[in-house]
Structure formats: structure tokens, C-alpha cells
Short mmCIF file of C-alpha atoms in Angstrom, two decimals:
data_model
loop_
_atom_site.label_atom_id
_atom_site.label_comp_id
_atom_site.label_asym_id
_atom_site.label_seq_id
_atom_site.Cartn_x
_atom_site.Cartn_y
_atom_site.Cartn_z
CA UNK A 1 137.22 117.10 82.11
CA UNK A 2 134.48 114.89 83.83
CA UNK A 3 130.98 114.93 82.85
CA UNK A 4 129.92 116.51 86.10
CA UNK A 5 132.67 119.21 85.69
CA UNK A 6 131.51 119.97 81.93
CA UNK A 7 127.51 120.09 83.44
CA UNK A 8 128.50 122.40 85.94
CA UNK A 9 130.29 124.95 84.17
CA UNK A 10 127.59 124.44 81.41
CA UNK A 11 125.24 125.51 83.73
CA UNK A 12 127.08 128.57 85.32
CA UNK A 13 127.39 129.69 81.37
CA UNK A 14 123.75 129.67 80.67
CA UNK A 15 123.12 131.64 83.77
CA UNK A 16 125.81 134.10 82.73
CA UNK A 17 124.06 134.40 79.27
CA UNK A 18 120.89 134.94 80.80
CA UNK A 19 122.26 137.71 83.15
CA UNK A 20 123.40 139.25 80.02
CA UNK A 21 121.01 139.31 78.08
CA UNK A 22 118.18 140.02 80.72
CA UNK A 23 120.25 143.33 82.50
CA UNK A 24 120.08 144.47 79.15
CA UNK A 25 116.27 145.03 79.36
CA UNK A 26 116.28 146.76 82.53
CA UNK A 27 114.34 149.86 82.68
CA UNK A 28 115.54 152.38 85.34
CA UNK A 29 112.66 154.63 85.45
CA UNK A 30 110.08 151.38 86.47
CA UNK A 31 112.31 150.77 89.26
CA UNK A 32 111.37 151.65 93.11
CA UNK A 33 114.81 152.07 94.94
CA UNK A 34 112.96 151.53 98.37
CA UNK A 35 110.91 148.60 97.15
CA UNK A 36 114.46 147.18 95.48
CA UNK A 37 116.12 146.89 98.54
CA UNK A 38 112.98 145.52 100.64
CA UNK A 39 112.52 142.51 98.57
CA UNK A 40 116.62 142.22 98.19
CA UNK A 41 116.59 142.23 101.55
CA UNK A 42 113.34 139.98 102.15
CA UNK A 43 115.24 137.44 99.55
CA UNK A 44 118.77 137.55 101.03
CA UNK A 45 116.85 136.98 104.87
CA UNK A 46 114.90 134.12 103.27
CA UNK A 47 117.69 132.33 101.41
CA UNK A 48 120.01 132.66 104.75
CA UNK A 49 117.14 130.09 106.43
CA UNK A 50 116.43 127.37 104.10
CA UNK A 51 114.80 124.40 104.54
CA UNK A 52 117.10 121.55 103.86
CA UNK A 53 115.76 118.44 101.10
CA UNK A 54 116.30 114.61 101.82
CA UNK A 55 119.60 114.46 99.55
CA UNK A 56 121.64 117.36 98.63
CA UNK A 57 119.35 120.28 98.09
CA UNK A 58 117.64 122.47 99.74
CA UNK A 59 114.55 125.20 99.49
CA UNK A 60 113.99 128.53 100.42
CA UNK A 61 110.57 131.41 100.05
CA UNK A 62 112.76 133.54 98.79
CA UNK A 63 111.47 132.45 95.12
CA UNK A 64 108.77 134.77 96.18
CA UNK A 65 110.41 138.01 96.61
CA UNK A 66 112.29 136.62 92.73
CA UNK A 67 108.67 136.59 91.34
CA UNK A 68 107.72 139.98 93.26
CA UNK A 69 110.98 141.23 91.55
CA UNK A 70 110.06 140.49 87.92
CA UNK A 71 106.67 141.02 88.00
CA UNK A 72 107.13 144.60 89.16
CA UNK A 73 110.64 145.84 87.52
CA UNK A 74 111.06 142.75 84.58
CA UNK A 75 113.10 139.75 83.80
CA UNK A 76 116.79 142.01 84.63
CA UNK A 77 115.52 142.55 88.26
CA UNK A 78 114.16 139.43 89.21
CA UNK A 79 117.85 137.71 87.67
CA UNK A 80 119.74 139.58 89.63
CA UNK A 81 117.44 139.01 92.68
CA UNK A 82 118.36 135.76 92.21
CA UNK A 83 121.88 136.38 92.00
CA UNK A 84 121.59 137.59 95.48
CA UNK A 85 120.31 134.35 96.52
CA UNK A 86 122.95 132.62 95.18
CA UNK A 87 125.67 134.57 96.80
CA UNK A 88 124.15 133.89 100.07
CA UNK A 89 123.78 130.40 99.21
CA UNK A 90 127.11 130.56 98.46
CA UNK A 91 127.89 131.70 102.66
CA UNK A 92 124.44 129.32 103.96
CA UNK A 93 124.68 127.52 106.10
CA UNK A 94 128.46 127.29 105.73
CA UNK A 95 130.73 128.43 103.14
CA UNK A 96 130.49 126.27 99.77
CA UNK A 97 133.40 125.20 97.22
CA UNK A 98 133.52 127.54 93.93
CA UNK A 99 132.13 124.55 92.22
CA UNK A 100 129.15 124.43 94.04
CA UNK A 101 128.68 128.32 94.01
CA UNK A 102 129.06 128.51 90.25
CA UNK A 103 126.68 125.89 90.10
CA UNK A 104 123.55 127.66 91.80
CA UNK A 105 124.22 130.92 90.45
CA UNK A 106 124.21 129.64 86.81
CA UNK A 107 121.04 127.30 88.33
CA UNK A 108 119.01 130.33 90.12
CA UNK A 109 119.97 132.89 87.51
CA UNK A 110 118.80 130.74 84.01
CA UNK A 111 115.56 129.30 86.33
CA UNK A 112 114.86 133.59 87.28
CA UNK A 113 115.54 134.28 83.66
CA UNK A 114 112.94 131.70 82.08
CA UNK A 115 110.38 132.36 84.24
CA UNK A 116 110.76 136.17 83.50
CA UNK A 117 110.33 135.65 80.15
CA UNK A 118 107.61 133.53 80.59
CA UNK A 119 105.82 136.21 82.62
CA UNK A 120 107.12 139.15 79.97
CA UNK A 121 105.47 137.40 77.12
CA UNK A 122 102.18 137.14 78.71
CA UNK A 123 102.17 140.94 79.49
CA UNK A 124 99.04 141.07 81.52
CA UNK A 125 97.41 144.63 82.16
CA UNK A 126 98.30 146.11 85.13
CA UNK A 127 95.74 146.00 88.02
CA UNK A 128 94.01 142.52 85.55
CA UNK A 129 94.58 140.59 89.26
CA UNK A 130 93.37 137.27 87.77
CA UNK A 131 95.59 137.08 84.13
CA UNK A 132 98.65 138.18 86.84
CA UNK A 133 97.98 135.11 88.76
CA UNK A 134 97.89 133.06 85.67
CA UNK A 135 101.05 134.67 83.98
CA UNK A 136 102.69 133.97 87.38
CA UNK A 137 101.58 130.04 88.19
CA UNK A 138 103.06 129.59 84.13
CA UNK A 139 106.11 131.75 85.32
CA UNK A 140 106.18 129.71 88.52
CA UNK A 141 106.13 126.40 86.73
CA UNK A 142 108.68 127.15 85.18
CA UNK A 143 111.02 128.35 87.21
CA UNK A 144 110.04 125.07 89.21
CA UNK A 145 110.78 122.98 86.05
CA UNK A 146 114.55 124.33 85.30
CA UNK A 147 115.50 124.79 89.04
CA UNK A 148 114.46 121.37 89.97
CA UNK A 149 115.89 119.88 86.66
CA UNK A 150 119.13 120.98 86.61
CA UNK A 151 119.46 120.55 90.90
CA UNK A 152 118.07 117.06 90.15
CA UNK A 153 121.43 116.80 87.02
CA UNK A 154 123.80 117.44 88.87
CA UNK A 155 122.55 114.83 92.01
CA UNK A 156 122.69 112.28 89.67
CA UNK A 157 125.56 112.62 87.86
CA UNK A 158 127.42 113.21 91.33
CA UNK A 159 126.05 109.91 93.20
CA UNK A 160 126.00 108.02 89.87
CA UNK A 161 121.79 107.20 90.05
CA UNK A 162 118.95 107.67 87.94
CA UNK A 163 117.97 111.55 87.28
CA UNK A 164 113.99 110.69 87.31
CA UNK A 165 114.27 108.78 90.59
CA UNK A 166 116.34 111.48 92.19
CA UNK A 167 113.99 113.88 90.85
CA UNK A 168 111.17 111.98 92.17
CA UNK A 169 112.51 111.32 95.50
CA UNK A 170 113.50 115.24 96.23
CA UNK A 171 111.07 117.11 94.29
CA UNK A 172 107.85 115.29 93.11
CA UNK A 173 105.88 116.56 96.06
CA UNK A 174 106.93 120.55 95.94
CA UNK A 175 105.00 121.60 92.70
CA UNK A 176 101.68 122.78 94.38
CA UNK A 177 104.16 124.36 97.70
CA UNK A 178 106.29 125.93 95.25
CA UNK A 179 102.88 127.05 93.31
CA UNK A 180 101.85 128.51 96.74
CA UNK A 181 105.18 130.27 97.17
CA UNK A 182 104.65 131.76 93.77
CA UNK A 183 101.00 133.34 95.04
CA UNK A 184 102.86 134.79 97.63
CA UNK A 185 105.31 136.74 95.75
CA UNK A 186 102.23 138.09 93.29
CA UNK A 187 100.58 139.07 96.64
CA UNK A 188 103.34 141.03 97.40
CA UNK A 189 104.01 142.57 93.96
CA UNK A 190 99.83 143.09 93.80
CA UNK A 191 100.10 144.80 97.15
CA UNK A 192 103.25 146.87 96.46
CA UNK A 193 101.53 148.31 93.46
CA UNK A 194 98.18 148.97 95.41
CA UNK A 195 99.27 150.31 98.62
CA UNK A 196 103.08 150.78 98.67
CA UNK A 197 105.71 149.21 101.14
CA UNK A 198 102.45 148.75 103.98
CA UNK A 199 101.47 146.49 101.61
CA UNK A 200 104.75 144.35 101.08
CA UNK A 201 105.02 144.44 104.75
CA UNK A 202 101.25 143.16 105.11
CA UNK A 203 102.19 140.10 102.99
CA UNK A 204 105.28 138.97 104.33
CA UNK A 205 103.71 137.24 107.48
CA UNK A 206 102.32 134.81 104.72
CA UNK A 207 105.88 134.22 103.71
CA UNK A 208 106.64 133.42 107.00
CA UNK A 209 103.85 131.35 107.17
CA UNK A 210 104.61 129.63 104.09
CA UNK A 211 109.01 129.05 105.64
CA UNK A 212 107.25 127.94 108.47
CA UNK A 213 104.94 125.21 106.38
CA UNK A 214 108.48 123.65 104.17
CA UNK A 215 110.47 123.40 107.72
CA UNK A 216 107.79 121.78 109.57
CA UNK A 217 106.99 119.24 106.52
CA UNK A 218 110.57 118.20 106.39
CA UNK A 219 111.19 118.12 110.12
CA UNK A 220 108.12 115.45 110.39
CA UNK A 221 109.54 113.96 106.96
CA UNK A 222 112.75 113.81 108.64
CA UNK A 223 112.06 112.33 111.73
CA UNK A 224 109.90 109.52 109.90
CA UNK A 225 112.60 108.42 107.72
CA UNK A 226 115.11 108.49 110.79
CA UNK A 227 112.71 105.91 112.54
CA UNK A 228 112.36 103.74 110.01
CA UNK A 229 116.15 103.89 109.18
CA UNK A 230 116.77 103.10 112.82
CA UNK A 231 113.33 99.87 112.49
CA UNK A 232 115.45 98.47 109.35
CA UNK A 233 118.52 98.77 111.14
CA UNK A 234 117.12 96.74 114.30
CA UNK A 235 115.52 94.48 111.67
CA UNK A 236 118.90 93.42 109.82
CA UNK A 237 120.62 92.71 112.59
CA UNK A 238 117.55 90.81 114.17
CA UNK A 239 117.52 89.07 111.05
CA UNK A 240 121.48 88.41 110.81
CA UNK A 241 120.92 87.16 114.50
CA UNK A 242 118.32 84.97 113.30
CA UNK A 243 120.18 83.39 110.48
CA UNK A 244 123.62 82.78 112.84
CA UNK A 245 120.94 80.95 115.27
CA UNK A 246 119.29 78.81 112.70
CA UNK A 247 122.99 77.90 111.23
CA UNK A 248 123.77 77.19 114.38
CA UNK A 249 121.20 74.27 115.20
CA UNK A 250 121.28 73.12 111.47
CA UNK A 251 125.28 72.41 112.61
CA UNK A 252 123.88 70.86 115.83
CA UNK A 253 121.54 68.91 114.28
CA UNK A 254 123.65 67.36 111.49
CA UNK A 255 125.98 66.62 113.96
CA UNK A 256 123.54 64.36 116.29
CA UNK A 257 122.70 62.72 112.93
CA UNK A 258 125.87 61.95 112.09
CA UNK A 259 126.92 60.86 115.11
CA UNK A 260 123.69 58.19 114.79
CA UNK A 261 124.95 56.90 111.94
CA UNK A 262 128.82 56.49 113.36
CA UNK A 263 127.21 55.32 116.31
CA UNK A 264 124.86 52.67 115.15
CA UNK A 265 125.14 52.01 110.97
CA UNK A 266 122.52 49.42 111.14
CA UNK A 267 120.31 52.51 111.98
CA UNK A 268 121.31 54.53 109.45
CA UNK A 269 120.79 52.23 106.72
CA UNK A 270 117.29 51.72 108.03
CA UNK A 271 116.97 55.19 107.76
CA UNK A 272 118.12 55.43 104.27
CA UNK A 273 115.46 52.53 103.37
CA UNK A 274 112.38 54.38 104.98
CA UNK A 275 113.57 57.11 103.11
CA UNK A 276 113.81 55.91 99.97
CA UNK A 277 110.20 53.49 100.36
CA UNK A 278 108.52 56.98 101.54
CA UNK A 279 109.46 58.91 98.50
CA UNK A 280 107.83 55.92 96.12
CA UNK A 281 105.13 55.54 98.17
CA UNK A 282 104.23 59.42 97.96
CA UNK A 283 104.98 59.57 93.98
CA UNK A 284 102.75 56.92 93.81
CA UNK A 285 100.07 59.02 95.57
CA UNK A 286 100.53 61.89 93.11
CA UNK A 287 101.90 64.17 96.23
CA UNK A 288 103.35 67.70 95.02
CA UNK A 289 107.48 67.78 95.13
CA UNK A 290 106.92 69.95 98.32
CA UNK A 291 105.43 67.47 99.85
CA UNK A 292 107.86 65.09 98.75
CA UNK A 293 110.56 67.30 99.45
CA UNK A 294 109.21 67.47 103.49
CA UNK A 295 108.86 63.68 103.32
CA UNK A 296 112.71 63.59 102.68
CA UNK A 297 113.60 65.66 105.20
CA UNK A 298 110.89 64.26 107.86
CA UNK A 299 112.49 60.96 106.79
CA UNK A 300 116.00 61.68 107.46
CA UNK A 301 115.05 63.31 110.92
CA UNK A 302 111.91 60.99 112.52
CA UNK A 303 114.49 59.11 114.72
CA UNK A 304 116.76 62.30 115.38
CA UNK A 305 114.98 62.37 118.69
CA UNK A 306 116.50 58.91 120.02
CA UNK A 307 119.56 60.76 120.43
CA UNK A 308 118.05 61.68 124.12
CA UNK A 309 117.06 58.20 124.64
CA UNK A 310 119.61 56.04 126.99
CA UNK A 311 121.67 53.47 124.65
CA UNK A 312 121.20 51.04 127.31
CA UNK A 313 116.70 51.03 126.85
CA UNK A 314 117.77 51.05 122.71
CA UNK A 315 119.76 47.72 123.09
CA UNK A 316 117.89 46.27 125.60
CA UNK A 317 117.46 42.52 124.27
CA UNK A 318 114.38 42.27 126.29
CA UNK A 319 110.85 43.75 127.03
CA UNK A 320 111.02 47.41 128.23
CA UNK A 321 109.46 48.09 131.33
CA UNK A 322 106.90 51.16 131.68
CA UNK A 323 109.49 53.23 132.48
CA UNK A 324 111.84 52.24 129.74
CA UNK A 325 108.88 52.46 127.05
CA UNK A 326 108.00 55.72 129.06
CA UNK A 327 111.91 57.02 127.48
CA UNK A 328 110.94 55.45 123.92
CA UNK A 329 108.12 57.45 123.12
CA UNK A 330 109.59 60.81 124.44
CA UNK A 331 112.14 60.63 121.35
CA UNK A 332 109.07 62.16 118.99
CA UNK A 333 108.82 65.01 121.19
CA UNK A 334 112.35 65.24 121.62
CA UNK A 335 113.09 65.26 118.18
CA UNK A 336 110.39 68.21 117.20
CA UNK A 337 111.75 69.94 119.94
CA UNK A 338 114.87 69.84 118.34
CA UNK A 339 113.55 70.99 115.26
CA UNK A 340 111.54 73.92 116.32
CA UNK A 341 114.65 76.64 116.83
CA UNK A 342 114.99 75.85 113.02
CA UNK A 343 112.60 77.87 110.96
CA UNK A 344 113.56 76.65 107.71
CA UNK A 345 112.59 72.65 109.34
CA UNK A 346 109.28 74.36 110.11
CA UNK A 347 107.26 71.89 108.27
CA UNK A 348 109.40 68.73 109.18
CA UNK A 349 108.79 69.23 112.70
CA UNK A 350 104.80 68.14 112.82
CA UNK A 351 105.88 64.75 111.11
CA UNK A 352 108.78 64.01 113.65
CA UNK A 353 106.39 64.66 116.03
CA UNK A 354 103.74 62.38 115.02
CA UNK A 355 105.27 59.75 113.04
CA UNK A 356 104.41 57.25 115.80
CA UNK A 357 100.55 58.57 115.93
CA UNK A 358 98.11 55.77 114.96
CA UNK A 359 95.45 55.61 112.64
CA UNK A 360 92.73 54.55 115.26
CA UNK A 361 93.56 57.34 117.57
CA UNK A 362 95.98 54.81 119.67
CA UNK A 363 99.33 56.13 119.19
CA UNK A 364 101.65 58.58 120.75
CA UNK A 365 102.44 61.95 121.67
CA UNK A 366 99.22 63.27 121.28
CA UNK A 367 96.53 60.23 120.17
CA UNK A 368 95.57 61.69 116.72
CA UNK A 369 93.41 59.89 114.20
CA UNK A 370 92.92 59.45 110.90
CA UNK A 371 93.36 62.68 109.06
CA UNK A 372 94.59 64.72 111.93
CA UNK A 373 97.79 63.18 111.62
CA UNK A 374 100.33 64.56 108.45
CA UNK A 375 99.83 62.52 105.32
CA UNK A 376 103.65 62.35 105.28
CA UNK A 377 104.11 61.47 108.83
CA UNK A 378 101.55 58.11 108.38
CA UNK A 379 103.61 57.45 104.86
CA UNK A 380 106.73 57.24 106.88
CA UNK A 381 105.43 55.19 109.55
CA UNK A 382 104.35 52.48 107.32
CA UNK A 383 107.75 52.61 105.79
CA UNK A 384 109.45 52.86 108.94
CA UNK A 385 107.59 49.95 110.46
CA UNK A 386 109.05 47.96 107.27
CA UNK A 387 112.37 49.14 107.51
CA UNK A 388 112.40 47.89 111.16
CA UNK A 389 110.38 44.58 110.51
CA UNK A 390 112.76 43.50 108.13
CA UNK A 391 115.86 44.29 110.04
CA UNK A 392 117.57 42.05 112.73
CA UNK A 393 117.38 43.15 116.45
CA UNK A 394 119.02 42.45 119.50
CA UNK A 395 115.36 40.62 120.59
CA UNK A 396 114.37 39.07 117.33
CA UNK A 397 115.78 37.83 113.69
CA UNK A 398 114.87 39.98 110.70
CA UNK A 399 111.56 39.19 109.18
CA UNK A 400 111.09 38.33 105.60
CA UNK A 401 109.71 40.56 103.32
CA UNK A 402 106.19 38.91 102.39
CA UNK A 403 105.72 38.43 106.40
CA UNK A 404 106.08 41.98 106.84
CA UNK A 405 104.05 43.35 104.06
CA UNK A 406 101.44 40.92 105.66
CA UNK A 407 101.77 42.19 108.70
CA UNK A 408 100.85 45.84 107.26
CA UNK A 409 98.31 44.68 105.78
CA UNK A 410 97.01 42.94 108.83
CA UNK A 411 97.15 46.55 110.80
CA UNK A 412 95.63 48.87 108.22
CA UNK A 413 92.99 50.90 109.24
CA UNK A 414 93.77 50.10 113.12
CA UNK A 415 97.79 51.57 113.03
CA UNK A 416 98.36 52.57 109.56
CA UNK A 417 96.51 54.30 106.72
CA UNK A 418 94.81 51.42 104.63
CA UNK A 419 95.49 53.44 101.35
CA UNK A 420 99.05 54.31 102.48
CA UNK A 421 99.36 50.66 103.06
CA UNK A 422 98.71 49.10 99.62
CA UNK A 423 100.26 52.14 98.23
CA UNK A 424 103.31 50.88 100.24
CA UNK A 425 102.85 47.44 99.35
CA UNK A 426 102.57 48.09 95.51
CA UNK A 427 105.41 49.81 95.53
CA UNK A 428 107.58 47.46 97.25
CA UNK A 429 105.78 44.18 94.84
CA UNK A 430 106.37 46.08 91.44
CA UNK A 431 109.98 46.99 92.37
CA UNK A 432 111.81 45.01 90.39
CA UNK A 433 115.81 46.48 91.13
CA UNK A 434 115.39 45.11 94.64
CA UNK A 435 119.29 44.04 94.49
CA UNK A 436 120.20 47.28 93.96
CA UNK A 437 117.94 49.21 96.55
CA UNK A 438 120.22 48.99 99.39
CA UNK A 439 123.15 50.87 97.30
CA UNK A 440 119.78 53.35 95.81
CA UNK A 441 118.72 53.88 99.49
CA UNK A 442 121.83 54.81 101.25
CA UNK A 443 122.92 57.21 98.21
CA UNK A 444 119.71 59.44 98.86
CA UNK A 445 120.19 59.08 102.32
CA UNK A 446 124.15 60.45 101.90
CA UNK A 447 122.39 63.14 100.02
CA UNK A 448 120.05 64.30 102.34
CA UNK A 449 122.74 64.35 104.79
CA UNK A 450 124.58 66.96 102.62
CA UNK A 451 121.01 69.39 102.61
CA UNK A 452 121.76 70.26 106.28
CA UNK A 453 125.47 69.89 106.52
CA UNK A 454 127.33 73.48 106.92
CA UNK A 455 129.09 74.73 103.94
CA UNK A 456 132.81 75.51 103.83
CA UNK A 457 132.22 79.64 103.99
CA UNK A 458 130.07 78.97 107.01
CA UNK A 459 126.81 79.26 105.48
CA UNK A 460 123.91 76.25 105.73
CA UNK A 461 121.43 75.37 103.27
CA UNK A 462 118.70 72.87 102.95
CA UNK A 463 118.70 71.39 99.37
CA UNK A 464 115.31 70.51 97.97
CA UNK A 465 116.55 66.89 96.62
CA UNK A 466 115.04 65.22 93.73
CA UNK A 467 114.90 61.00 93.81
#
């Protein structure tokens, strides 16, 4: 037998001891047959429209015409009141399994039958309107209490989740509308023993009142939740739309670079050295592994932009005419445009953009100076100007190292950052493993090419690389 089974039938026994041992009690001679069937009626009218919970539960008023039903003829009444309420549960709004009909008679029979003992043992005077109240609101608590905890059970052990968080969800708001519900049905015991069935009748529009309060609270409840059900549904699949997008120009991307490097390994080598200088130069500078991490990746894709530039203008042996340099400089722009579909590449796109910016304001796209232009973008122009001083081109021989450290030098403060410089240069004087840099250089560089590179499953990720 499951544990749900064994809670269940648990529950149906305690509600059969209860009816036992509460019918037992019953006195006859208190009992008003007129008034009986008025508030068996009221409860079996009331139960037949309930007002349906979140999960798998659901409420009805018809607690009041329970409490009217103890307070005026005892605990045996008001239990079998309830019983009535179950058995049209049992029909409402459709016909329920045995299970489940077992299940809320035991529940609405042993919740009747502690709250009618509750109210018993208080005994207040009859006609003492105030100490009725207050035997009822303890009566009504609970009956809310042992309703709602054993509802809340059996939700939890049938789903398999936490009782307090299913109790939380479905009940933690009802105590002070159940409370209200309870004032009802004292009103209408108070009023049947002051003025008769005119006064039931008289307080049964607040009943209705108080139906009217639980249907409209969960229809607005209801029609919130559907909303934002149907906002997170749009959201996912704007978000899964998204991610298929990004993966999509990360695949594009890392394509273009590797066709660069099949294309033209010179390049790529040159890449891998401006790379590797960068990252030295901004440990050197104390820069955060963020930063570093963006100077990587704005390393491995400052030239990505060339890609748009005609191969004829790149080998040109010659000077470029205006039009030809005109091509050149688009490739910064080209590149960040590139780059900008890519929300992940967020922060590499401002240094492809302006890696060719000068310090003096000179430079291009956009003619920024000094500390408008990224602090990564002017460390990898100084080590991209290296890179390319000291490697051989179709126009000129490759320059030796000292002549191109003094040719830094000579442009700090007019096209380079003068601290970047001898930052640059320091680094590239103390290096001592220079015979092994090249094999250093294009390692990282083979590495960075695996952050962007599309996984077997499909899936892309940018790896934050450490040097």
C-alpha cells in the first residue's frame, strides 16, 4: 500500500471516528427541523458552487452554514452538515473517484468535528454575542487549521513537493476570508436564535456576498497568473531564439577567422604575437582578469574586420591610393559590426572598433583621444603595431626588434599611450624566453580559437582563458 493510499484511508478513518463519536452527543429536543433543513440546504447549494484554488483544491461558504450548525444544535449536527458537503463534493463539479470522496468526507467530517469541540468547550451563554464570536473565530481556526492541513497532505504527497510550500502557495492568504466566512455563519446562528428563519434568510445575502468575494479574488488571481504564464512563455522562446542567433554568428565568426588564418598564416601568427605581447603588457599594468580576459578576445578579433577588405588593396606591394586606404580603415567598423549581433562579444566590440584610434585625437573611425579610447584597445595597438613592424611585407623587409621598439617610443604620446608604451617595451626587454615565444604565442592563439569554436552537441561557449 502506497503512502498516499495509507494517508487517505487514514484520513477517511478519523472522520468516521469523529462521526461516531460526535452523533452520539446529539440532542433531539435542541434541534429545529425547519432550521435543519434550511442550513442543509443553504450548505448543499453552497458546496455545489465552489470556488476553485490554484492546484487541486477548492473552497466553498458553505463552512458557514457548518458553524451555524454546531453552534445552534452541537458538534453531531454540524459533522453531519459536513457530511452533506462532502457528498456533494463528491457529484461537484463532476463526479469524483471513491478515493477522492473518502478523502473529503474523512477531511470535512474530522475538520467539523474539531472545531465543534472547540466551540463545545468554550460553552458561551446564550444571547453573550461577543464570547460567541470569540468561541467561533477559535472554532473557525481550527477548522481552518485541519481542513487546510490535511488538503495541503495529500497535495504533496500526490505531486511529490514540499507540504509547507504547497500549503503556502494554496492557503496562506485564506485565514482572515475563512475568519470572515466564520462571522457569517455566527450571524446566521445569532439571527436564527433572535428572530427565527427571517433572520437566517436576512443573513444569507452576506453569504452571497462573501461566494461572490472568493470567486472574484481567484478569477483576477487567475487571470494574472495566466498572463504571466503566457509573458514567460514568450520570454523562453525569445530567449531560445536569442541563444540559436548568437550561436549562430559565434559559428560565422569563427569561421571568417579561420578562414584568415588558412588564408594568410603569416597573419595569423601576427595575431597570435599581439596577443600574447597584450596580455603581458596588461599584467604588467595590474589590469583585473576581466579586463585581461576582453584583451584576449579583442586581440584575437581586431583584424576580423579585413575579411571585407579586397585581397588585392591587402597585397598591394605599393602605396594605397585614397580610395584603397578609404577600404583599409572601414575593416574597424566592419569588424564591430560583426561583433554586435553577439551579445556575449559585447565588450570586445568597442576595442575592434577603435584599435586604430590615436592617442592625439588623429586616428580612425571616430578621432578619439587619450582616455576616450579603451585602455585595452590602445594596449593592443601598440602591440599590434609591433607585431606588424617586425614582420616582412610585400612593400618592405621585417624590421628588427630594437628599431621597432624605437620607433614606439618615438610615437608615444602622439599615436600611442606613453605609459602603454614603456609598459610594452619593458615587457618585451625583460623577456628573456624570446626563442620560445613564437611556439608560446601561437598556442594561446590556438586556444582562443577554441573559446568561440561550436561544440560537438551544437552549443557555443566563450572560455575565459588564463595565459
Amino acid at each position: 500500500m502506497s503512502r498516499l493510499t495509507m494517508y487517505v484511508a487514514g484520513v477517511a478513518a478519523l472522520g468516521a471516528v469523529g462521526l461516531i463519536q460526535s452523533v452520539q452527543g446529539i440532542d433531539l429536543v435542541r434541534i429545529d427541523p425547519l432550521m435543519l433543513v434550511i442550513l442543509v440546504a443553504l450548505a448543499a447549494l453552497t458546496q455545489r458552487m465552489p470556488v476553485f484554488l490554484f492546484r487541486s483544491s477548492a473552497i466553498s461558504v458553505s463552512f458557514a452554514s457548518v458553524i451555524a450548525s454546531y453552534v445552534l444544535f452541537g458538534t453531531g449536527v454540524g459533522v453531519l452538515v459536513s457530511l452533506v458537503q462532502a457528498l456533494v463534493n463528491s457529484f461537484t463539479p463532476k463526479r469524483k473517484p471513491l478515493v477522492k470522496a473518502a478523502f473529503n468526507s474523512g477531511s470535512l467530517g474530522t475538520s467539523a468535528f474539531v472545531a465543534g469541540t472547540i466551540y463545545s468547550a468554550l460553552s458561551p451563554e446564550r444571547g453573550d454575542i461577543a464570547a460567541t464570536l470569540g468561541a467561533v473565530a477559535l472554532s473557525a481556526l481550527g477548522y481552518f487549521l485541519v481542513n487546510t492541513g490535511l488538503t495541503a497532505g495529500v497535495i504533496a504527497l500526490s505531486e511529490r513537493r514540499s507540504f509547507f510550500e504547497v500549503w503556502r502557495t494554496n492557503y496562506a492568504w485564506m485565514p482572515v476570508n475563512f475568519l470572515a466566512t466564520a462571522a457569517q455563519g455566527a450571524a446566521l446562528a445569532l439571527a436564527s436564535q433572535a428572530l427565527g428563519v427571517f433572520g437566517v434568510l436576512v443573513f444569507t445575502l452576506p453569504l452571497g456576498v462573501a461566494w461572490y468575494s472568493f470567486r472574484l479574488y481567484m478569477s483576477k488571481s487567475s487571470e494574472v497568473r495566466a498572463r504571466n504564464a503566457e509573458l514567460q512563455s514568450v520570454n523562453d522562446m525569445l530567449k531560445r531564439t536569442n541563444d540559436r542567433l548568437e550561436e549562430s554568428h559565434l559559428s560565422v565568426i569563427g569561421a571568417l577567422i579561420g578562414a584568415l588564418e588558412a588564408k594568410e598564416n603569416a597573419r595569423a601568427q601576427q595575431a597570435a604575437q599581439t596577443m600574447t605581447q597584450a596580455v603581458a603588457v596588461a599584467e604588467r599594468l595590474g589590469l583585473s582578469d576581466d579586463e585581461i580576459a576582453a584583451i584576449k578576445l579583442g586581440a584575437l578579433f581586431h583584424d576580423i574586420g579585413t575579411i571585407g577588405v579586397p585581397e588585392s588593396v591587402l597585397r598591394k606591394p605599393g602605396s594605397l591610393d585614397e580610395r584603397e586606404w578609404s577600404e583599409v580603415k572601414a575593416h574597424a567598423t566592419i569588424g564591430a559590426n560583426l561583433l554586435s549581433n553577439v551579445p556575449m562579444l559585447e565588450r570586445v566590440r568597442p576595442i575592434v572598433l577603435s584599435h586604430h584610434e590615436r592617442y592625439d585625437g588623429t586616428g580612425y573611425p571616430a578621432g578619439l583621444r587619450e582616455d576616450q579610447i579603451p585602455l585595452a584597445a590602445q594596449i593592443i595597438a601598440v602591440a599590434d603595431a609591433y607585431a606588424a613592424m617586425t614582420a616582412e611585407r610585400p612593400y618592405r623587409p621585417a624590421m628588427a626588434s630594437k628599431a621597432a621598439l624605437k620607433e614606439l617610443r618615438a610615437n608615444a604620446g602622439t599615436q600611442f599611450n606613453p605609459v602603454v608604451v614603456e609598459a610594452f617595451i619593458s615587457t618585451v626587454v625583460g623577456d628573456r624566453r624570446a626563442a620560445h615565444k613564437s611556439e608560446d604565442s601561437k598556442q594561446i592563439f590556438q586556444q582562443a580559437l577554441q573559446a568561440i569554436a561550436i561544440r560537438s552537441d551544437g552549443t557555443t561557449e566563450v572560455v575565459n582563458l588564463k595565459v
